[in-house]
Coordinates of C-alpha atoms in Angstrom, one line a residue:
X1 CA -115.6 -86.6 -47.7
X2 CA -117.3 -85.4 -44.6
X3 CA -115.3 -85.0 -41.6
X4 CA -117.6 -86.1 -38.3
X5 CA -117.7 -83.6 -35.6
X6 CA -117.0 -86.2 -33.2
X7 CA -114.1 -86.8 -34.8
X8 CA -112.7 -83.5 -34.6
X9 CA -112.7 -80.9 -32.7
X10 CA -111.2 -77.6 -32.8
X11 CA -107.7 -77.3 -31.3
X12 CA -107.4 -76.8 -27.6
X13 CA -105.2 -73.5 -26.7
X14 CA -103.2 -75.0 -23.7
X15 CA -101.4 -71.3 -23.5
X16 CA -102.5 -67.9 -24.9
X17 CA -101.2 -64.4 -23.9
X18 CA -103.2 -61.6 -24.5
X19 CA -100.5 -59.0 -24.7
X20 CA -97.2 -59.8 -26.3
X21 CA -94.1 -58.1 -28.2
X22 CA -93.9 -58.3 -31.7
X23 CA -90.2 -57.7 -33.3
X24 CA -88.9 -57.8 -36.2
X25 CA -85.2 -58.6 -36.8
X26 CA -82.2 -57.1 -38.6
X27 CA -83.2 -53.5 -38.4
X28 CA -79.5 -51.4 -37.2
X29 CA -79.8 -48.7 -34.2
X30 CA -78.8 -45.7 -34.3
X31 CA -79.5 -42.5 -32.2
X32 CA -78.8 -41.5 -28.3
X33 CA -82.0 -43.3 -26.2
X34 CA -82.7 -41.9 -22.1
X35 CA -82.2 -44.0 -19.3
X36 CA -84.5 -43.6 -16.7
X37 CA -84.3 -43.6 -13.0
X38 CA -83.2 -46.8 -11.0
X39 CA -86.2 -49.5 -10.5
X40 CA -84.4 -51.0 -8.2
X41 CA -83.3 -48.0 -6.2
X42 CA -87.0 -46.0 -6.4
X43 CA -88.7 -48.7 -4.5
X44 CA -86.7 -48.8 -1.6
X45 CA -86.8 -45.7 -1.8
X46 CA -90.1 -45.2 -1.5
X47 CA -90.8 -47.9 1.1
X48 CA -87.9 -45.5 3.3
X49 CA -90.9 -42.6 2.8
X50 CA -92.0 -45.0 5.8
X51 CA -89.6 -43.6 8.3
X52 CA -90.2 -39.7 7.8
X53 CA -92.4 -37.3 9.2
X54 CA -92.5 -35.3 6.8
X55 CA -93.0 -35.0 2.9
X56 CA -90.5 -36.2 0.6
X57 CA -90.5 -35.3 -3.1
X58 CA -88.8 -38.1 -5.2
X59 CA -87.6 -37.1 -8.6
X60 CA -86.5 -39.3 -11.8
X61 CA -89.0 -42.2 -10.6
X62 CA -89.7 -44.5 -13.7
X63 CA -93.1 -45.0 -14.7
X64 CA -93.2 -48.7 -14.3
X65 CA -95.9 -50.9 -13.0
X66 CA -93.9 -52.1 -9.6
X67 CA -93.9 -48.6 -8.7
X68 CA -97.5 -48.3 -9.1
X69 CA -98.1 -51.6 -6.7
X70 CA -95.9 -49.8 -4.3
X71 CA -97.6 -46.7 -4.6
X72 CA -100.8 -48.5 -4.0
X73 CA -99.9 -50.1 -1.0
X74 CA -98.0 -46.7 0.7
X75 CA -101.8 -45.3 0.0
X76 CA -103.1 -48.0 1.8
X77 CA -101.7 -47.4 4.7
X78 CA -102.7 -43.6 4.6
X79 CA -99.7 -42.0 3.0
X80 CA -100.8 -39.5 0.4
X81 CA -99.1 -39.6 -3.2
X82 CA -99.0 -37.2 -5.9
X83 CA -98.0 -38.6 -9.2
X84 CA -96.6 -35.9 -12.1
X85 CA -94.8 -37.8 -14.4
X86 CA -91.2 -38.9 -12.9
X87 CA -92.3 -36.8 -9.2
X88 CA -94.1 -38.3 -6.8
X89 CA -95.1 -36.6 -3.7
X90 CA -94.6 -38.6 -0.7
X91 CA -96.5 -37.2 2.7
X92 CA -96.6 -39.3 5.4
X93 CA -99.0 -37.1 7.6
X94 CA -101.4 -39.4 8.2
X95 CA -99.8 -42.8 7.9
X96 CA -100.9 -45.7 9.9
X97 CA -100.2 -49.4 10.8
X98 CA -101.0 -50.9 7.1
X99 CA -104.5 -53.3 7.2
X100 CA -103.0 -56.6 7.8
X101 CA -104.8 -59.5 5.7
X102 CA -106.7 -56.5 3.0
X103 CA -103.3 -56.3 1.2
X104 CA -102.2 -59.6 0.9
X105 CA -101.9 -59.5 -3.0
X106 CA -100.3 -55.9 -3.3
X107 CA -97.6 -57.7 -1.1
X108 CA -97.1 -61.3 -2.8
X109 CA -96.4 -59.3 -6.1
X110 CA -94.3 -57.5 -4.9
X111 CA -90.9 -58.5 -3.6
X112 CA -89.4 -55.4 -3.0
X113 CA -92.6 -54.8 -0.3
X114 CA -91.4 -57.0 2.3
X115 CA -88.7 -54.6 2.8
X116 CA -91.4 -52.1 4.4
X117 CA -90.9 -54.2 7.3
X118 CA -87.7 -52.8 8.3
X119 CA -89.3 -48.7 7.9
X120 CA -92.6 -50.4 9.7
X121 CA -90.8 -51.6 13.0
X122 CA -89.0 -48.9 13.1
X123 CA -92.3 -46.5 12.9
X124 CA -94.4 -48.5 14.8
X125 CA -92.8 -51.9 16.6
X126 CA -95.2 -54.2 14.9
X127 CA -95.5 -56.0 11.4
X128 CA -97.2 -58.3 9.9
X129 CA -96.2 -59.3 6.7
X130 CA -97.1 -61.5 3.4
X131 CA -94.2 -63.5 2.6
X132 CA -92.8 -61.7 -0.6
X133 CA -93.8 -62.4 -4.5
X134 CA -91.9 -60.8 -7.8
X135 CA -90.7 -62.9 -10.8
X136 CA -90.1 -66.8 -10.8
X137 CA -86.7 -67.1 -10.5
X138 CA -85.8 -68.9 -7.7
X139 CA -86.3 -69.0 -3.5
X140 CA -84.7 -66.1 -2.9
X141 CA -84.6 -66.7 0.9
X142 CA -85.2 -63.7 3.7
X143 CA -83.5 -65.3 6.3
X144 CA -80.9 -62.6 6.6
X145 CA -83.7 -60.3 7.0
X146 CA -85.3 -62.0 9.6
X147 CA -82.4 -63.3 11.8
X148 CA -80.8 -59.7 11.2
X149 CA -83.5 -58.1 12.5
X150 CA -84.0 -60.5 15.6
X151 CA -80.6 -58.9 16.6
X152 CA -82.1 -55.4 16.8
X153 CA -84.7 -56.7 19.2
X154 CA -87.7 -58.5 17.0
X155 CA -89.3 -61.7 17.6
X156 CA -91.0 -63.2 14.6
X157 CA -94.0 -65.8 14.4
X158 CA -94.9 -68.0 10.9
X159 CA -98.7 -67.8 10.7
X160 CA -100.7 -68.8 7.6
X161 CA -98.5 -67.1 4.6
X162 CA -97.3 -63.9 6.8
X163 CA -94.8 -63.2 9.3
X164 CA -95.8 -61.4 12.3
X165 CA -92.9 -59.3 13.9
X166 CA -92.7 -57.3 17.5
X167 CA -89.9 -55.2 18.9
X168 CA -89.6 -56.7 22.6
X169 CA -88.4 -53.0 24.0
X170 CA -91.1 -52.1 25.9
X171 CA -91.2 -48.6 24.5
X172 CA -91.0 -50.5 21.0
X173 CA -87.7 -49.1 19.7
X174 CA -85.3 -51.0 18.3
X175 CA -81.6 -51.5 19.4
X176 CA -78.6 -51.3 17.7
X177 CA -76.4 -54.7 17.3
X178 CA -73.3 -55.6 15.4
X179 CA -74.3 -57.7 12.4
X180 CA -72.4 -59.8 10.5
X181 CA -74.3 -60.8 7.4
X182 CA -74.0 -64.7 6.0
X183 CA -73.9 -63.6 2.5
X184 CA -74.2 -60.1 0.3
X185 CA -77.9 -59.2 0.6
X186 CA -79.0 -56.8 -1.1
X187 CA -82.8 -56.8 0.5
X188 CA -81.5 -57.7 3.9
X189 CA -78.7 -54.7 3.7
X190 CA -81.6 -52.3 2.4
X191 CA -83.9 -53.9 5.4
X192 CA -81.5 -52.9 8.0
X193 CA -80.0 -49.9 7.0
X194 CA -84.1 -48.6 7.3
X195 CA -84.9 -50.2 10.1
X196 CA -81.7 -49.2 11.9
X197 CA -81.8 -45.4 10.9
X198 CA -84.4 -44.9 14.2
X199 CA -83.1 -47.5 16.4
X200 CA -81.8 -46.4 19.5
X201 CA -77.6 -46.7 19.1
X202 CA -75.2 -47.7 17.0
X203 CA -75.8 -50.4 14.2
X204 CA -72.5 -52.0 12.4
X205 CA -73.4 -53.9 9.4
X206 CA -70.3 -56.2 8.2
X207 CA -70.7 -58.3 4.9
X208 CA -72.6 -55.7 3.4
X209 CA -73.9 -55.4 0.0
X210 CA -72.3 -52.8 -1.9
X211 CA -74.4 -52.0 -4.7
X212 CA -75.0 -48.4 -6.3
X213 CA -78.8 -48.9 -5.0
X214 CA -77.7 -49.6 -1.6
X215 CA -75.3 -46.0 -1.4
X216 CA -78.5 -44.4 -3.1
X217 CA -80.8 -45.4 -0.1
X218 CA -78.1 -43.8 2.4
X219 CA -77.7 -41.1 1.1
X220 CA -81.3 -40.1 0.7
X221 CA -82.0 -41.3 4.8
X222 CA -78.8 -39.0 4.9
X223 CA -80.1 -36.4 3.7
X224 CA -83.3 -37.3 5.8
X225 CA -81.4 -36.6 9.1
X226 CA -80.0 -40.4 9.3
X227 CA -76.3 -40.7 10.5
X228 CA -75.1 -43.9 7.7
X229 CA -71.2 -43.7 7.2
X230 CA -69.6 -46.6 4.9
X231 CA -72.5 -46.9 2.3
X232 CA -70.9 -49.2 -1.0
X233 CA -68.2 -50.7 1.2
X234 CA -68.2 -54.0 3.2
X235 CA -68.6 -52.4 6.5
X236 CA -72.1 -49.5 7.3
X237 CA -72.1 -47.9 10.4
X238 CA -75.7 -46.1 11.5
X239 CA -76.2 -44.3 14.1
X240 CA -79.8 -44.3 15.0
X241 CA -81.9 -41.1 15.8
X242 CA -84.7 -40.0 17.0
X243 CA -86.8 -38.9 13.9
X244 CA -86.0 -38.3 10.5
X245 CA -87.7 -35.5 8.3
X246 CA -88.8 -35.0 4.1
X247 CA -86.2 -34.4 1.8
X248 CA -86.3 -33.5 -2.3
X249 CA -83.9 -36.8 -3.6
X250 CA -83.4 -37.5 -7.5
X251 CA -83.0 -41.1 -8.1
X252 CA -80.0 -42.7 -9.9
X253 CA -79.8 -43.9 -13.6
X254 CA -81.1 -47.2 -13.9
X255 CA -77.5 -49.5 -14.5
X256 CA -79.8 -52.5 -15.4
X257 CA -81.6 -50.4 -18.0
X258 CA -78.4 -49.0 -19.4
X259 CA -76.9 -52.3 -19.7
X260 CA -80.2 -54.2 -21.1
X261 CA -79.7 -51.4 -24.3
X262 CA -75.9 -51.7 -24.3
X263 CA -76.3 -55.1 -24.9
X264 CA -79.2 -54.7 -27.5
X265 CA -76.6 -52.3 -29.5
X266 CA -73.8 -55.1 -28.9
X267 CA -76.5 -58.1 -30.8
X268 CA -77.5 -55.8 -33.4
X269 CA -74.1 -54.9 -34.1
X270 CA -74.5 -51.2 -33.7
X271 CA -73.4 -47.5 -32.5
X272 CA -75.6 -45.9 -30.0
X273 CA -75.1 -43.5 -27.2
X274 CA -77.0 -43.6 -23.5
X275 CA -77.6 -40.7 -21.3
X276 CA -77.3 -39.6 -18.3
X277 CA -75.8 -42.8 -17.5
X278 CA -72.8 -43.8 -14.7
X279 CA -70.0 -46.3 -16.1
X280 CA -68.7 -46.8 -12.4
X281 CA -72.0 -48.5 -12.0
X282 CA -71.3 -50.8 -14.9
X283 CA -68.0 -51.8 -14.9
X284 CA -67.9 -55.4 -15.1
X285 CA -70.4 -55.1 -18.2
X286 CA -68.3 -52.7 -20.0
X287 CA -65.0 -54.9 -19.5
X288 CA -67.1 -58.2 -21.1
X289 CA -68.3 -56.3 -23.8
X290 CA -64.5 -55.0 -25.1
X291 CA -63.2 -58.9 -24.4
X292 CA -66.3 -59.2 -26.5
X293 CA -65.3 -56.7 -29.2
X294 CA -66.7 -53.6 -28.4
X295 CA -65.4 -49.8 -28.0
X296 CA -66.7 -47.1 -25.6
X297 CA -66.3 -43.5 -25.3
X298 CA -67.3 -41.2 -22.4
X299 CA -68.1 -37.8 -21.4
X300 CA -70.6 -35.4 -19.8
X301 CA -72.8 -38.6 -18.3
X302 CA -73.3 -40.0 -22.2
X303 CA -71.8 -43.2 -22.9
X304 CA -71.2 -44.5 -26.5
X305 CA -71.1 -48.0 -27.3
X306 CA -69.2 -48.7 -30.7
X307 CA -69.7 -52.7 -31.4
X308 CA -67.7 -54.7 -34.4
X309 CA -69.5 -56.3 -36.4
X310 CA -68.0 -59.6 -35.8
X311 CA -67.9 -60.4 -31.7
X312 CA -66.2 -63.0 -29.7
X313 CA -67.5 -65.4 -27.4
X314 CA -66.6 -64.3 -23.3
X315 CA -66.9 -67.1 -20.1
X316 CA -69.0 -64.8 -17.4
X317 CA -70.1 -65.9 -14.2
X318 CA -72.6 -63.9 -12.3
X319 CA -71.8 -62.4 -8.6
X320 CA -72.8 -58.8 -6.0
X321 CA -71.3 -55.7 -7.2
X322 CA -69.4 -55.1 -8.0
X323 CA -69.0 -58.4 -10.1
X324 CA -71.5 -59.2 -12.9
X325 CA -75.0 -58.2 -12.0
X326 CA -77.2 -61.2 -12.4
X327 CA -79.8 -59.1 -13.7
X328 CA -78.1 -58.5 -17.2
X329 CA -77.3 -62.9 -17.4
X330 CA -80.7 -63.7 -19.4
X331 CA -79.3 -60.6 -22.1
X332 CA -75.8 -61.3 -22.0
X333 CA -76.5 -64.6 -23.2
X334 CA -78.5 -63.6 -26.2
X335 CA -75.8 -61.7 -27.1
X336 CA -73.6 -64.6 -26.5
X337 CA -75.7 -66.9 -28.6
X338 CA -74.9 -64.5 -31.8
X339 CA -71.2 -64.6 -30.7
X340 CA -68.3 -66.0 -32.4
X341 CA -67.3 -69.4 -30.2
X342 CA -68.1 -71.1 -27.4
X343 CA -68.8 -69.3 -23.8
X344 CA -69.9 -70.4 -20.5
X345 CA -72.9 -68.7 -18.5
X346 CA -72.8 -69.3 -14.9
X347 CA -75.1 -68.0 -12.6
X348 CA -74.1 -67.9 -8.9
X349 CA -76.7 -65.5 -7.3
X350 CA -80.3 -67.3 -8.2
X351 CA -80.6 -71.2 -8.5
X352 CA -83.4 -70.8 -11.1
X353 CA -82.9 -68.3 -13.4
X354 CA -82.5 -70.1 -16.7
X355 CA -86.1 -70.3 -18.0
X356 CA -84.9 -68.2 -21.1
X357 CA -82.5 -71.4 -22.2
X358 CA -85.4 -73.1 -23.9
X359 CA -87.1 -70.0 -25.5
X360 CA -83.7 -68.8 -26.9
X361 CA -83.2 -72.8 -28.4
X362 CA -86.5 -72.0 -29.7
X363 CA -85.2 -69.0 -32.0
X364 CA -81.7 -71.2 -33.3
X365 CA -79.7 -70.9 -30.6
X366 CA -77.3 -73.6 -29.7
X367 CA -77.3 -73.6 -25.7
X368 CA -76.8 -76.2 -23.3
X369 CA -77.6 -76.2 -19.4
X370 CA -76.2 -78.2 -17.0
X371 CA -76.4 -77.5 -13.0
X372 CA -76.5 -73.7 -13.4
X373 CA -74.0 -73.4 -16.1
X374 CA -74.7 -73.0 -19.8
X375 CA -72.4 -73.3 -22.6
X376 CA -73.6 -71.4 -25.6
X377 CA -72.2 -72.1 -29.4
X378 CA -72.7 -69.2 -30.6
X379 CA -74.6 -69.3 -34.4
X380 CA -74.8 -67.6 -37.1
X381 CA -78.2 -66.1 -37.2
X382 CA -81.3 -66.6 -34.9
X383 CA -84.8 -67.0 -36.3
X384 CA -88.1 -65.5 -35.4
X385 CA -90.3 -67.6 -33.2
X386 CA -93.4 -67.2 -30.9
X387 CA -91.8 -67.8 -27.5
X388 CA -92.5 -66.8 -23.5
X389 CA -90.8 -64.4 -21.5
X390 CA -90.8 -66.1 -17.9
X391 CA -89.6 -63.2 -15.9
X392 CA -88.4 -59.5 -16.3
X393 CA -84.8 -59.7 -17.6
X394 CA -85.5 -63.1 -19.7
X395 CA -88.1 -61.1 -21.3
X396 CA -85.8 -58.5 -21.9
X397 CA -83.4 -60.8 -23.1
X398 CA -86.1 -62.3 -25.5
X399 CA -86.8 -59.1 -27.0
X400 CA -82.7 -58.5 -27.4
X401 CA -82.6 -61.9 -29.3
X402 CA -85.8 -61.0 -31.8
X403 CA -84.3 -57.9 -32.7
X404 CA -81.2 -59.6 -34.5
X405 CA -83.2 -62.7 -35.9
X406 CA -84.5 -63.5 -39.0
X407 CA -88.0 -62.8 -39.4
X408 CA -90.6 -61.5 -36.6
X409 CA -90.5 -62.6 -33.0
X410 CA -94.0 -62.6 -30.8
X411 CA -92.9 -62.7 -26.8
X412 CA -95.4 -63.5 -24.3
X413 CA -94.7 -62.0 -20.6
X414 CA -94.9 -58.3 -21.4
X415 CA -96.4 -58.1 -18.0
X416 CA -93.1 -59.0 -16.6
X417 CA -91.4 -56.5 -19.3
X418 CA -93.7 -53.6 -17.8
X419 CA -92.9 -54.1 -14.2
X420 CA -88.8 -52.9 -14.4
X421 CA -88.7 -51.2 -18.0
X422 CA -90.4 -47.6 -18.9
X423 CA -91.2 -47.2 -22.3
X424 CA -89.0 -50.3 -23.5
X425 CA -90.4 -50.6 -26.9
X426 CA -91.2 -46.8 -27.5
X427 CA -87.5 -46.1 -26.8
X428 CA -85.6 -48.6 -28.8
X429 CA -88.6 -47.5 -31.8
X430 CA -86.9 -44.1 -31.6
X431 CA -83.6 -45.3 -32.1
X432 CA -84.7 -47.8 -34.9
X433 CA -86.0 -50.7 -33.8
X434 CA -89.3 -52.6 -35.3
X435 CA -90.5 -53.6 -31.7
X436 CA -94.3 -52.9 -30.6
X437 CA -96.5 -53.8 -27.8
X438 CA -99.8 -55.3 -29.0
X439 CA -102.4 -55.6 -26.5
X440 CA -105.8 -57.5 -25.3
X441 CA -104.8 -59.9 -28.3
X442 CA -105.2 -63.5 -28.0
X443 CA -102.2 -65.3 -29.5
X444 CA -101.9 -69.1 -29.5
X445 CA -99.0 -70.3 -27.6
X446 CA -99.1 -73.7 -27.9
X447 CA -102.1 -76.2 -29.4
X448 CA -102.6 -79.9 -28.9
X449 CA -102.7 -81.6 -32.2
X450 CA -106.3 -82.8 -32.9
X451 CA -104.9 -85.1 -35.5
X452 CA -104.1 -87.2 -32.7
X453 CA -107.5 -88.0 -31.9
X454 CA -107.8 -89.7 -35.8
X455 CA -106.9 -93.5 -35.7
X456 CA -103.5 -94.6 -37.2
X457 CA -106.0 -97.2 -38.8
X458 CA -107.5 -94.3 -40.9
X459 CA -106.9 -94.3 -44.8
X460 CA -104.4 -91.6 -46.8
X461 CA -107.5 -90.3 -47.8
X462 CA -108.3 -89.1 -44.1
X463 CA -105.0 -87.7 -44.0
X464 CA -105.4 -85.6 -46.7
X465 CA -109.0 -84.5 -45.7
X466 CA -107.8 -83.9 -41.9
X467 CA -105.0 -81.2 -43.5
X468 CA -107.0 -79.7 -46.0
X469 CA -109.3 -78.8 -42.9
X470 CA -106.3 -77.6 -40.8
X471 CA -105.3 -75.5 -43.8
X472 CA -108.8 -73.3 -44.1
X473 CA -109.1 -73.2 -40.0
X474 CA -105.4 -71.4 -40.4
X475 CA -103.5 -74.0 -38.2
X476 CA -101.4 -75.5 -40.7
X477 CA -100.8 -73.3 -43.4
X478 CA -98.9 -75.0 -46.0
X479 CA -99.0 -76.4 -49.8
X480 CA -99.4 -79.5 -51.3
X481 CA -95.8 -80.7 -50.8
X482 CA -95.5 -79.5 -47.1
X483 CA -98.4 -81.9 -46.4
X484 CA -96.8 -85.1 -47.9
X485 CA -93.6 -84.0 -46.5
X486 CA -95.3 -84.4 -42.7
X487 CA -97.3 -87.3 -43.3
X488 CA -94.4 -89.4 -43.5
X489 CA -94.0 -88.5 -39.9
X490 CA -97.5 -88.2 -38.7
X491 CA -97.5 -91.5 -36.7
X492 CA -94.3 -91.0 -34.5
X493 CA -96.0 -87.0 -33.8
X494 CA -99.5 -88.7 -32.9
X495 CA -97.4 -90.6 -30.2
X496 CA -95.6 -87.8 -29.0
X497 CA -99.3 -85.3 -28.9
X498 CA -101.1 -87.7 -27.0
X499 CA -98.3 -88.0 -23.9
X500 CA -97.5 -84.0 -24.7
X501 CA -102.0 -84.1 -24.2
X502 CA -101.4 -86.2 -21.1
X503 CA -98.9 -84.4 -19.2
X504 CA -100.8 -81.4 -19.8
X505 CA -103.9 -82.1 -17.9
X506 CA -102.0 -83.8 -15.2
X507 CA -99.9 -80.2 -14.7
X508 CA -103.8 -78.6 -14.9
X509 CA -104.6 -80.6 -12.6
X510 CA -101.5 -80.1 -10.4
X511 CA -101.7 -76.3 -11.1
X512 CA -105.3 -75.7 -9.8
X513 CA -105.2 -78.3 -6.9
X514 CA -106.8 -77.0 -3.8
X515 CA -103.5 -75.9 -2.4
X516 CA -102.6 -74.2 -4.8
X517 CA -101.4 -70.6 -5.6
X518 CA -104.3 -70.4 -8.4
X519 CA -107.1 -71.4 -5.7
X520 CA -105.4 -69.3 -3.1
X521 CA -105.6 -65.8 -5.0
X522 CA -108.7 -67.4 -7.1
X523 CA -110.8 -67.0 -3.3
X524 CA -109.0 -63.9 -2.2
X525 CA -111.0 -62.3 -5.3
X526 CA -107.7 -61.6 -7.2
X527 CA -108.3 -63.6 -10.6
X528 CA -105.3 -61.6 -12.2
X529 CA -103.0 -62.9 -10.0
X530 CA -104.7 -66.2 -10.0
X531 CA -104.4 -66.3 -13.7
X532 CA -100.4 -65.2 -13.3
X533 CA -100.0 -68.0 -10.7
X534 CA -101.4 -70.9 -13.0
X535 CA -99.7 -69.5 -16.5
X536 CA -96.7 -69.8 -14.4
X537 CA -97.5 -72.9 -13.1
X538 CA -98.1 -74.3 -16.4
X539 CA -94.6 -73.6 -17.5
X540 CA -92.4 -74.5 -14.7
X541 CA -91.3 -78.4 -15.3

């Protein structure tokens, strides 16, 4: 029986990534794997190159692609940077006021580069901004930056996407306040403690954030010829001065990396060791994982994790340092999903960082979210799936999950992978792992069912023909008994394709609107981004 053209057509690919992770479960670890040098803290640290005048030589910098967007817009604004592995070269020589609208889309992809405001003002007494960009995880507001800032003498103005900032001193320095911060910052800590470092008096930040990354920063501007007393305590006191100078600054282990792999030897059930790493910085993960189960031992800047091969199930809510970072929340809970029991996941920091809830259902687990809070049952095994990586750490997290399942695991979002992890799948290969990064392949991510476009009316004998096609084109490949077995629920899923087909090209539609983030970046010339923009438009409800 011939099958009309008309009648159908090849599958539509709603989704397709062309680089993705592929994992295969139940391999053990074994082996002692590097941590590199703080993401979080190499930015900053970088962006508070801004403030010297002279060259600064940054050691133990991870070879990740948000450093690269940084570097990229430090160069663009006339600093010169030397890159030798984990060095860079930082000379500020001939740096200038950055080009204001050029740069908009090294700026919306990176959040971390709306802190250069704080170095910016303080070099030059004028800024205008992009609002910031980094993974989809919720608002993440910069009001404490802002009305911070407006204390040490700025006046801010909203105009099309950017914020345009003055210092009102007529000679354009800032001056130092008393500020009491709303809420632990982080950015808006960072942001100050930069901008601060040249202002003319004495700054007092109260409500500070407290973090390892935040004593990091000081102590580099320290060592810079800044005057920052109280760094990773509640209360920083600056003393602003007139210039600072270069400085040769290593940065610190990464604690998020360190975790991430702690975790991955806590789901695979095995005994690895990390080095150099700091257990002061992770403190509140260590304690979870022995509730959970799991020894530690310590000594000369390696720390060995010892898991048993049954775990328990451990409540955690996320919260600043030093409380749970909320960075390790998306890997805890893969771990949690192969726990014994029931815990509860709540996460206090970011309203909308539970994306990886549906991928990790996707793979067997047994998780339920409700206003922020999930409650995992933990399950006996998880199973190999082709699932999405939303954002950095839920990619992470994804990859933690595939690597105890059942079968192989393909992960879309290696992009977001790349941007805070060196080498992630290299390492974990060294220390046993069957994890690779396949690239500039096309991988269908989710298809509309074109046997929804054959009437119900149609005949078995249509059926039958319409599978036997889907089994050659490679769509559906299954035997005889597969087939009959689906057929006897082929009319509910034609219903279900054709509303799944409907909502789809109404969220297209939605997604590339004239207002939107695709169009925006799609005229700017920036099709990547455009591209990021609507993939992530797509899978937000």
């Amino acid at each position: 029986m011939k099958i009309q053209n008309k009648t159908l057509q090849p599958p539509r690919v709603d989704y397709f990534f062309k680089n993705y992770i592929e994992v295969k479960g139940g391999n053990p670890l074994e082996g002692h794997l590097k941590i590199s040098g703080a993401k979080n803290s190499a930015l900053v640290l970088m962006a508070a190159s801004i403030l010297s005048k002279g060259e600064i030589n940054l050691f133990n910098v991870p070879q990740i692609s948000d450093v690269a967007i940084m570097s990229k817009l430090l160069i663009a604004m006339g600093i010169n940077i030397k890159s030798n592995t984990n060095q860079l070269t930082i000379n500020t020589k001939e740096i200038i006021i950055p080009p204001q609208d050029l740069f908009f889309d090294l700026y919306h992809a990176l959040r971390v580069s709306f802190f250069c405001i704080g170095p910016i003002l303080a070099r030059f007494g004028t800024a205008k901004i992009p609002l910031p960009g980094g993974c989809s995880i919720g608002s993440r507001p910069i009001d404490e930056h802002i009305n911070s800032l407006k204390k040490l003498g700025v006046v801010f103005q909203y105009r099309n996407n950017y914020l345009i900032a003055k210092v009102i001193n007529p000679k354009k320095r800032l001056l130092g306040s008393s500020i009491n911060f709303k809420c632990k910052s982080v950015g808006a800590t960072e942001t100050l403690l930069m901008a601060a470092s040249l202002a003319k008096g004495k700054t007092i930040l109260n409500n500070a954030a407290e973090e390892p990354e935040i004593v990091d920063l000081a102590n580099m501007l320290n060592l810079m010829g800044a005057r920052i007393k109280g760094a990773g305590s509640e209360c920083i006191t600056i003393e602003g001065v007139e210039s600072l100078k270069g400085c040769d600054y290593t940065v610190i282990p990464d604690r998020i990396e360190a975790g991430t792999f702690l975790l991955a030897a806590a789901i695979t059930r095995s005994t690895i060791s990390l080095f150099p790493c700091e257990p002061n910085h992770l403190k509140a993960v260590i304690n979870k994982l022995e509730l959970c189960g799991c020894k530690f031992e310590y000594s000369d800047f390696c720390l060995k994790i010892i898991p048993n091969q049954i775990l328990n199930s451990v409540d955690m809510t996320t919260s600043p340092f030093p409380g749970f970072p909320t960075d390790l929340q998306a890997p805890f809970m893969a771990l949690m999903a192969t726990a014994n029991g029931i815990s509860k996941i709540k996460e206090t920091v970011f309203e909308n960082r539970m994306h990886h809830v549906k991928e990790l259902n996707r793979m067997g687990a047994n998780i339920t979210l409700k206003d922020n809070i999930a409650t995992v049952v933990g399950v006996e095994n998880l199973k190999g799936s082709v699932i999405l990586g939303s954002d950095l750490r839920a990619s992470a997290a994804l990859a933690l999950a595939g690597l105890s399942a059942g079968g192989k695991t393909l992960i879309g979002g290696v992009e977001h992978l790349e941007r805070g992890y060196e080498n992630f799948s290299t390492k974990l290969q060294e220390i046993g792992a069957a994890i690779v990064i396949k690239k500039k392949i096309k991988i269908m991510f989710k298809l509309n069912n074109y046997f929804a476009k054959i009437s119900l009316k149609n005949n078995s004998k249509k059926y039958t023909s319409a599978f036997a096609f889907s089994f050659f084109i490679g769509f559906f490949i299954a035997t005889i008994p597969y087939i009959y077995k689906f057929i006897e629920n082929f009319r509910n899923q034609i219903l279900i394709q054709e509303q799944r087909k409907i909502q789809i090209e109404n969220k297209e539609k939605i997604c590339k609107d004239k207002n939107s983030d695709y169009i925006k970046f799609l005229d700017l010339g920036f099709t990547e981004t455009a591209n990021r923009k609507f993939n992530t438009c797509m899978i937000d409800k």
